[in-house]
Amino acid sequence: MLVFTSAVGCSTDQPALKDVFAKDFLIGGALNDDVVNGKDPKAAAIAEKHFSTITAENVMKWMHIHPEPNKYDFAATDRFVDFGQKNNMFIVGHTLVWHWQTPKWVFVDDANNPLTREALLARMKDHIFTVVSHYKGRVNGWDVVNEALDDNGQLRKTKWMEIIGEDFIAKAFKFAHEADPSAELYYNDFSLENPAKRDGCVRLVKDLQSKGVHIDGVGLQGQAWRLEPDAPSRENLEDFINAVSALGVKVMVTEMCIDVLPKAIYQPGADLKQRAELREELNPYLDGLPDRMQKKLADRYAELFSLYRKHADKISRVTLWGVYDKTSWLNNWPVRGRTNYPLLFDRNYQPKPAFYAVVKTAQSGK
Ligand code: GLA
């Protein structure tokens, strides 16, 4: 078959993912600033052609959008939202309340003493109101709270929990809903398919609902999933999808990327505090991914997308965490400086066997 490659690197015979899955769910990826600021036009071309939804990979996190107490910086986030609007994409803001990538000043007063509950709530409210109002009617959905649960399903001990208490989650959703009643609001976390964490998530959503708090969906991150069929297993994924959808909220696969490299820490899971040193044996595919691994990756992607299609009535969106392998965060986590291959497009912006395997899932029955 002849493949024509256009000037911007998208071959013209590739079906667009957003068309392929139009009847099933939105599909897209997380974008870094270079994709929208003109520095990485080939990545932008992939996003424009294939994505019906985008998420801000980093620029909307507190440390970037609100770096100092009285300073909000909307330059990069405006570029991101403009890009999404120009391309008629469903835009996801990520993330309003999280314990990572949040500056230390957020939790202390001018004298460096821990804030009181009331002062931290006021700060949270100011942040949420300022950011969400700035994009009112333009950002379609917000990851309101990110990663508030521990692996055991209990609430994670973060500064938010310590200072405000467990209602910090309900408050964050309430502020976001007040700031833009038309935006969808989500809880987003990794490893939610593990039964203990799944149950914790179900308790959390039920608790919010019983208090009349507005929540539209739960984001199953899909971060650093692996090739092994049990990481995560089909059964755990289906149980999660069914359990969350039974609560009457949407299920979204929000940060999908598949780690093909040797395990360096406990995985799957994406706890950013876990890290390991670079050793040669942890970085075996410096010169390219061997065919047998490409095939495994394609099979794994196909398995997961077939499952998403089976549950397309419950899944509203599938978002990959990045656009192409070169800029995936998995090149640097949990080990810095590796060469990983987690996405559907390779380092030369070309579709991988995994891309075609994913497309093929849409051609078969559910
Ligand atoms: C978590 C966050 C994301 C991102 C990834 C790593 O999953 O939700 O924003 O930081 O970790 O890129």
Tab-separated table of C-alpha atoms and ligand atoms in Angstrom, residues 56-58 61 94-95 98 100-101 143 146-147 188-190 221 223 255 270 272 321 329 333, ligand 1:
chain	number	residue	atom	x	y	z
A	56	ALA	CA	-3.999	20.478	29.538
A	57	GLU	CA	-1.007	18.294	30.396
A	58	ASN	CA	0.639	20.779	32.750
A	61	LYS	CA	-1.783	23.003	37.330
A	94	HIS	CA	-6.701	19.817	34.610
A	95	THR	CA	-6.610	20.219	37.587
A	98	TRP	CA	-4.198	18.363	43.874
A	100	TRP	CA	1.366	17.700	43.618
A	101	GLN	CA	2.548	20.631	41.501
A	143	ASP	CA	-10.806	17.681	36.885
A	146	ASN	CA	-7.088	14.888	41.526
A	147	GLU	CA	-5.790	11.812	43.363
A	188	ASN	CA	-9.784	11.920	38.634
A	189	ASP	CA	-7.342	9.296	39.986
A	190	PHE	CA	-5.003	6.420	39.102
A	221	GLN	CA	-6.388	7.745	34.676
A	223	GLN	CA	-1.568	6.086	33.809
A	255	GLU	CA	-4.638	9.644	31.102
A	270	ALA	CA	1.378	6.385	39.084
A	272	LEU	CA	4.724	10.519	41.590
A	321	TRP	CA	-1.552	11.151	28.086
A	329	TRP	CA	6.231	11.848	30.545
A	333	TRP	CA	9.005	8.531	35.263
B	1	GLA	C1	-0.901	12.458	37.209
B	1	GLA	C2	-1.539	13.787	36.922
B	1	GLA	C3	-1.133	14.304	35.614
B	1	GLA	C4	0.326	14.124	35.356
B	1	GLA	C5	0.688	12.715	35.498
B	1	GLA	C6	2.097	12.604	35.041
B	1	GLA	O1	-1.534	11.440	36.615
B	1	GLA	O2	-2.929	13.750	36.988
B	1	GLA	O3	-1.397	15.646	35.544
B	1	GLA	O4	1.114	14.868	36.230
B	1	GLA	O5	0.431	12.374	36.818
B	1	GLA	O6	2.307	13.401	33.917
